[in-house]
Tab-separated table of C-alpha atoms in Angstrom:
chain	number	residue	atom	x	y	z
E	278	UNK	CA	1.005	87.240	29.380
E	279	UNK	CA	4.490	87.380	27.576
E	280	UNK	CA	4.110	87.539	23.368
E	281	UNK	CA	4.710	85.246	21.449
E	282	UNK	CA	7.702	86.191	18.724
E	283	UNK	CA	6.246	85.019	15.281
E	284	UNK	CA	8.089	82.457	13.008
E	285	UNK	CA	10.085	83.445	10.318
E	286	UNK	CA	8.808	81.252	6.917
E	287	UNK	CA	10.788	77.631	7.195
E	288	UNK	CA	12.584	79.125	3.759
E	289	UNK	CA	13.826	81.980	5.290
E	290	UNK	CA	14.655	80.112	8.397
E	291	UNK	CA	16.943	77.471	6.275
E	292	UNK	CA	18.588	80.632	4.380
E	293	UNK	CA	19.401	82.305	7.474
E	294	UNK	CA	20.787	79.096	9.031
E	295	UNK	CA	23.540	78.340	5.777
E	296	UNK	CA	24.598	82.289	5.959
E	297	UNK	CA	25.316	81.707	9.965
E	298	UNK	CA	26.800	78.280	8.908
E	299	UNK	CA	30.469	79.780	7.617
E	300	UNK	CA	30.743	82.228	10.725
E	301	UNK	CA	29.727	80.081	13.817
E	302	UNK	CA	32.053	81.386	16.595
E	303	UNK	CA	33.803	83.577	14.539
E	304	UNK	CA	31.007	86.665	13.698
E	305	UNK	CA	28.454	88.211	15.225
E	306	UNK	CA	24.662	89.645	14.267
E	307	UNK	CA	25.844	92.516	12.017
E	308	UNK	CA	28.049	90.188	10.249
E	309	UNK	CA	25.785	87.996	9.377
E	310	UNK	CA	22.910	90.822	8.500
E	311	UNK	CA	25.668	92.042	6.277
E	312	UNK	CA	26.287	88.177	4.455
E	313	UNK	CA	21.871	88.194	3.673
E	314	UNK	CA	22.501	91.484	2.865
E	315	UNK	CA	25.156	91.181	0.172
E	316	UNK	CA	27.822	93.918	1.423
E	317	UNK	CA	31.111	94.969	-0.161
E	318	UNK	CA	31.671	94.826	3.602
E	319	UNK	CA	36.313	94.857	3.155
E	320	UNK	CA	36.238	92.116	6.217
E	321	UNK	CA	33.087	89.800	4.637
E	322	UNK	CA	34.825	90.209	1.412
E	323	UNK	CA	38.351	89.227	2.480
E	324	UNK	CA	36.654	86.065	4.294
E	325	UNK	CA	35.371	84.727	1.533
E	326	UNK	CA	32.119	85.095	2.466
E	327	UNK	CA	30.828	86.603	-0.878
E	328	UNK	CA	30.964	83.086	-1.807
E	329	UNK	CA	27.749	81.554	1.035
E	330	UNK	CA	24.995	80.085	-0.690
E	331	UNK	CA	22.837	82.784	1.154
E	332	UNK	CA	24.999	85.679	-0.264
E	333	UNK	CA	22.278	89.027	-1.089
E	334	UNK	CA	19.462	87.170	-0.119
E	335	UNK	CA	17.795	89.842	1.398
E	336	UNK	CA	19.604	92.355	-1.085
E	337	UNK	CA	16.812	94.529	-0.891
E	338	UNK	CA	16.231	94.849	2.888
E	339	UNK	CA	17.680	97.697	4.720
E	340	UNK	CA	20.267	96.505	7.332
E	341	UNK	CA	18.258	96.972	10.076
E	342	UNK	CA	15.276	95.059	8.779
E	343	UNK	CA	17.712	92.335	8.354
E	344	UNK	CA	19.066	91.952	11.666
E	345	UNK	CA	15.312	92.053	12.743
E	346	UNK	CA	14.918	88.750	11.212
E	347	UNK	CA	18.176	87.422	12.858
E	348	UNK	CA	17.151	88.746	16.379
E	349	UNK	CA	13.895	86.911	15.676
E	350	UNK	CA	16.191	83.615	14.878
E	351	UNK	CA	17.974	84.326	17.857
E	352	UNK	CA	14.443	84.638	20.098
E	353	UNK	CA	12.603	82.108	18.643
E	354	UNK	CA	15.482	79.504	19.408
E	355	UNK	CA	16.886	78.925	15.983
E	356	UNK	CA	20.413	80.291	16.705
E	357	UNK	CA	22.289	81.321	19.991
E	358	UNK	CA	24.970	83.658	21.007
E	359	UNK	CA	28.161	83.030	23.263
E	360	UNK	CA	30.892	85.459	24.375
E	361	UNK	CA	34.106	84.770	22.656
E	362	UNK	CA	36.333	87.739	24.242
E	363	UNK	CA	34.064	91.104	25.143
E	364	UNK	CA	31.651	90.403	22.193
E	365	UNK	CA	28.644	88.027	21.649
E	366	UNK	CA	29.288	85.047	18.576
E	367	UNK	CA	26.408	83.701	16.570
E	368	UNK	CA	26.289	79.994	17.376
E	369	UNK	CA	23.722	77.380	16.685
E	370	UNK	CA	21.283	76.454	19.059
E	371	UNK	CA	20.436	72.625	19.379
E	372	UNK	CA	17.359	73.249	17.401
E	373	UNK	CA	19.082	75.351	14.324
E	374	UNK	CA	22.172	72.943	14.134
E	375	UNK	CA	19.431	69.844	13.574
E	376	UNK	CA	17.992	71.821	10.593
E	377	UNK	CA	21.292	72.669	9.163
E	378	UNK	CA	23.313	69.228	9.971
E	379	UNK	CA	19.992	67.658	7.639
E	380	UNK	CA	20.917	70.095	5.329
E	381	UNK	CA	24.205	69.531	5.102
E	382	UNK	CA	23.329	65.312	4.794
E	383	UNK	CA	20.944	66.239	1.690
E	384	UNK	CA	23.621	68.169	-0.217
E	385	UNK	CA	26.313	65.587	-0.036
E	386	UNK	CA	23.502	62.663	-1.444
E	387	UNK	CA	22.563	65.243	-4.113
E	388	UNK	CA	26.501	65.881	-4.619
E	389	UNK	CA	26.771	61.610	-5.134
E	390	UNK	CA	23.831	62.029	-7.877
E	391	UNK	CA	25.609	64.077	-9.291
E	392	UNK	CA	28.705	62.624	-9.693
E	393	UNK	CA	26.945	59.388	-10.707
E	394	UNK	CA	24.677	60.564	-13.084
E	395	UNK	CA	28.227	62.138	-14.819
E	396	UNK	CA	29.798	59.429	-14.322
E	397	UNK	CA	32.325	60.845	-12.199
E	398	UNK	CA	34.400	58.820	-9.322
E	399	UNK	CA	35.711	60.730	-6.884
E	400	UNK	CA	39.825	60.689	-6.377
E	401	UNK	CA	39.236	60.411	-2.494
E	402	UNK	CA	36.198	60.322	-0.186
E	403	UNK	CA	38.580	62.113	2.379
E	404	UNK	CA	36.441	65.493	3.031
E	405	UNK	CA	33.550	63.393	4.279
E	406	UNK	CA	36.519	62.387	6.965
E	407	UNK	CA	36.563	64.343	10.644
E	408	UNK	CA	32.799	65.669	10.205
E	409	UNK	CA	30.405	66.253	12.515
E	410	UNK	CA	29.436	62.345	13.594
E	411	UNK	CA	25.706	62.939	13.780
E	412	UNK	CA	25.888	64.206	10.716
E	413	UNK	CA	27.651	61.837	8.740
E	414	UNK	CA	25.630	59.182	10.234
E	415	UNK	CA	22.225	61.207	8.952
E	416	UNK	CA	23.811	61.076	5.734
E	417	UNK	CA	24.050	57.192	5.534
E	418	UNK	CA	20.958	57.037	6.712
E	419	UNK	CA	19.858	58.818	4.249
E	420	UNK	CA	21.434	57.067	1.498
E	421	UNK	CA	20.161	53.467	3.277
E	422	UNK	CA	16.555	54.883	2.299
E	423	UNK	CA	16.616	55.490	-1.075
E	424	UNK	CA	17.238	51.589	-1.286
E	425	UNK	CA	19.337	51.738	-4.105
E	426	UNK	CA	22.618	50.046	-4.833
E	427	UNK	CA	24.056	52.921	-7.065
E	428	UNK	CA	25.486	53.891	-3.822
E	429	UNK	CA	27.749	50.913	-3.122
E	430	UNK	CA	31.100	51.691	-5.001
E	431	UNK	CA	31.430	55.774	-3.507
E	432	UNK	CA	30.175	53.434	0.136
E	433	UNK	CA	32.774	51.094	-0.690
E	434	UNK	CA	35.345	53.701	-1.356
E	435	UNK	CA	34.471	55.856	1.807
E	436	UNK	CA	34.534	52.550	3.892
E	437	UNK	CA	38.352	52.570	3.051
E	438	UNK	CA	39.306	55.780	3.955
E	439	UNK	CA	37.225	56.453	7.243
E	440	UNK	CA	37.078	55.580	11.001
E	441	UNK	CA	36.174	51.907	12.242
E	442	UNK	CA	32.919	52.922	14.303
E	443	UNK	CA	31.920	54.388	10.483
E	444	UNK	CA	33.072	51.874	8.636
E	445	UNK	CA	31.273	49.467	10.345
E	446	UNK	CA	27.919	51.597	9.756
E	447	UNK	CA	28.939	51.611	5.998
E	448	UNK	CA	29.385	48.318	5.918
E	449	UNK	CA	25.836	47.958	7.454
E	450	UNK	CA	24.235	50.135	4.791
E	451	UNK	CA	26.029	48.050	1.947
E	452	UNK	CA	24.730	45.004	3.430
E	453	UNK	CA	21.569	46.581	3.555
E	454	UNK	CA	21.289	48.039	0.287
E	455	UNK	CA	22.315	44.853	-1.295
E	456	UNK	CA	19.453	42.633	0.676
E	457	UNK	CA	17.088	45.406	-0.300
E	458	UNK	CA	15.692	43.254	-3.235
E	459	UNK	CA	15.316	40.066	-1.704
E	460	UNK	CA	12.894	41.903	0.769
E	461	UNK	CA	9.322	42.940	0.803
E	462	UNK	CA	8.412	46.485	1.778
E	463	UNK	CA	7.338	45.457	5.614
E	464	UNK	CA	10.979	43.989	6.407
E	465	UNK	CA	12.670	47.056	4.548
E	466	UNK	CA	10.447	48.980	6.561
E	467	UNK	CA	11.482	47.185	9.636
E	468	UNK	CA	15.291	47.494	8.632
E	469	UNK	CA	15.326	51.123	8.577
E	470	UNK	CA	13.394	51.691	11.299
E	471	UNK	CA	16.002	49.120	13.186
E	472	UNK	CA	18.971	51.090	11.637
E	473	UNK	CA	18.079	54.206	12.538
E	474	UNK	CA	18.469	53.308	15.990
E	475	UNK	CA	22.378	53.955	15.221
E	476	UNK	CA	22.189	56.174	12.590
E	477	UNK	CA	20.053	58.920	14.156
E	478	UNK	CA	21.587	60.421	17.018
E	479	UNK	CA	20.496	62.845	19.462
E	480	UNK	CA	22.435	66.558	20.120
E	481	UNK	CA	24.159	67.010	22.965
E	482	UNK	CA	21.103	69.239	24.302
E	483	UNK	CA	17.397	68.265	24.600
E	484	UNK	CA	15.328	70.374	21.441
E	485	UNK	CA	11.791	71.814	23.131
E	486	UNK	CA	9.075	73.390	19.880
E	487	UNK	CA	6.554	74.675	21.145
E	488	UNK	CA	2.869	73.773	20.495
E	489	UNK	CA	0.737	75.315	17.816
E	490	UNK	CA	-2.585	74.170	19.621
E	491	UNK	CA	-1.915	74.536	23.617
E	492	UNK	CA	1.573	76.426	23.121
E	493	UNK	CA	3.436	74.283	25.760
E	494	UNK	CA	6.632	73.740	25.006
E	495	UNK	CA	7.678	69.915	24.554
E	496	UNK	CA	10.643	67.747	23.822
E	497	UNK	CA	11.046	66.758	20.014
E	498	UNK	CA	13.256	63.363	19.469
E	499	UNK	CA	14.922	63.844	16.433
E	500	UNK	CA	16.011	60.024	16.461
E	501	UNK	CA	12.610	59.768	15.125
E	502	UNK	CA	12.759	58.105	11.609
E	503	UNK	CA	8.858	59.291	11.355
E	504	UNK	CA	10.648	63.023	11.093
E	505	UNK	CA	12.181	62.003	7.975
E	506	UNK	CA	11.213	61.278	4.945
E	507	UNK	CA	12.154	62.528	1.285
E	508	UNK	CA	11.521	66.057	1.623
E	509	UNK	CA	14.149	66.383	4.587
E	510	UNK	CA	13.149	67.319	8.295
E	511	UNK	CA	10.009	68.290	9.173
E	512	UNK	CA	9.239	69.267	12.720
E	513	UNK	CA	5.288	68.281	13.889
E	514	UNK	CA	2.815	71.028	14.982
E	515	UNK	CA	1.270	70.111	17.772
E	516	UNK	CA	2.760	67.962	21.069
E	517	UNK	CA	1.876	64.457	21.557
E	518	UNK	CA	-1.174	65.106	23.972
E	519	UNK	CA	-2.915	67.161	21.755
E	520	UNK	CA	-1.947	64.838	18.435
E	521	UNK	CA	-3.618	61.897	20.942
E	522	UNK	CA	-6.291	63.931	21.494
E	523	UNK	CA	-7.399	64.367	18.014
E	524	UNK	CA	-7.577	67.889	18.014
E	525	UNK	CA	-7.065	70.044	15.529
């Protein structure tokens, strides 16, 4: 019977995910051993990439012990590889981009907070312009949940600047956000859960986790709004049989 490869801890997951984040396509496992790592590395250095969130994370690690970790991304289905040339590219598998494109949603909200609790208006709202789709549409989602109407002027300012397909889902939020207090908590309930039928979007390939009670793999729908909440993404444990099943 083939082993099963551990887990890495969800924190260490999410760390390695940001360091592969700035090199997708572009650098390979040593590369990004040598971003956790923190090297003086002459090529990391001239890339900028002394400057990742996940810069020296694993600062005291030997090299190898680091690239363990990524191998174990790599075999557990958090990140891929794919030739570019003769030599393999670290990529993001459908799995590892979901974690990382909610990631990427939570830090522009907490970016809005805080710019609103400064009291800071942003000149333009073009870099939220030309993103990933799924993404940007996690991130209104995102803000439609909080419920609150602090939102509306960066929304309205976005709405001007952006594509019609999104500015007719900003509108939609705004709408939302403004009925919010006319509404009890069933029929905002029931307006999310209706929203995020456009607002949460599937990858283009089908995510399979794998069962901590049976260990069969199965497919997770991260259109889901139950995967959501306030905390960010969270991935169940066990497939739906054995959930139905009551066990434990």
């Amino acid at each position: 019977m083939k082993r099963r490869i551990p887990l890495l801890p969800e924190p260490e997951i999410r760390v390695i995910l940001r360091a592969a984040d700035d090199i997708i396509a572009t650098g390979g496992r040593t590369l990004l051993s040598k971003i956790l790592k923190g090297s003086k590395d002459r090529k990391l250095l001239e890339l900028g990439l002394d400057r990742n969130p996940s810069y020296g994370f694993y600062k005291d690690l030997a090299l190898a012990e680091i690239m363990d970790k990524v191998n174990r991304m790599i075999a557990t289905g958090y990140l891929d590889t794919e030739k570019r040339g003769k030599l393999p590219m670290i990529v993001f598998s459908p799995l590892g981009w979901v974690i990382e494109r909610e990631r990427h949603a939570e830090e522009f909200l907490q970016e809005w907070d805080r710019w609103i609790e400064s009291e800071i208006t942003p000149i333009s709202m073009e870099y939220l312009k030309e993103r990933n789709r799924g993404m940007i549409l996690l991130f209104l989602y995102k803000i439609l949940c909080t419920g609150n109407t602090k939102y509306i002027p960066f929304l309205t300012l976005w709405e001007g600047i952006d594509f019609k397909k999104v500015q007719a889902e900003i509108r939609k939020v705004i709408d939302a956000l403004n009925r919010r207090r006319l509404m009890d908590d069933s029929d905002w309930e029931r307006l999310k859960r209706e929203r995020a039928q456009s607002l949460l979007i599937r990858v283009q390939d089908p995510i399979f986790l794998a069962c901590r009670k049976c260990g069969y793999p199965y497919l997770f729908d991260e259109t889901n709004p139950d995967h959501y909440s306030s905390e960010g993404l969270r991935f169940p444990e066990r497939c739906p049989r054995c959930t139905d099943n009551g066990q434990i």
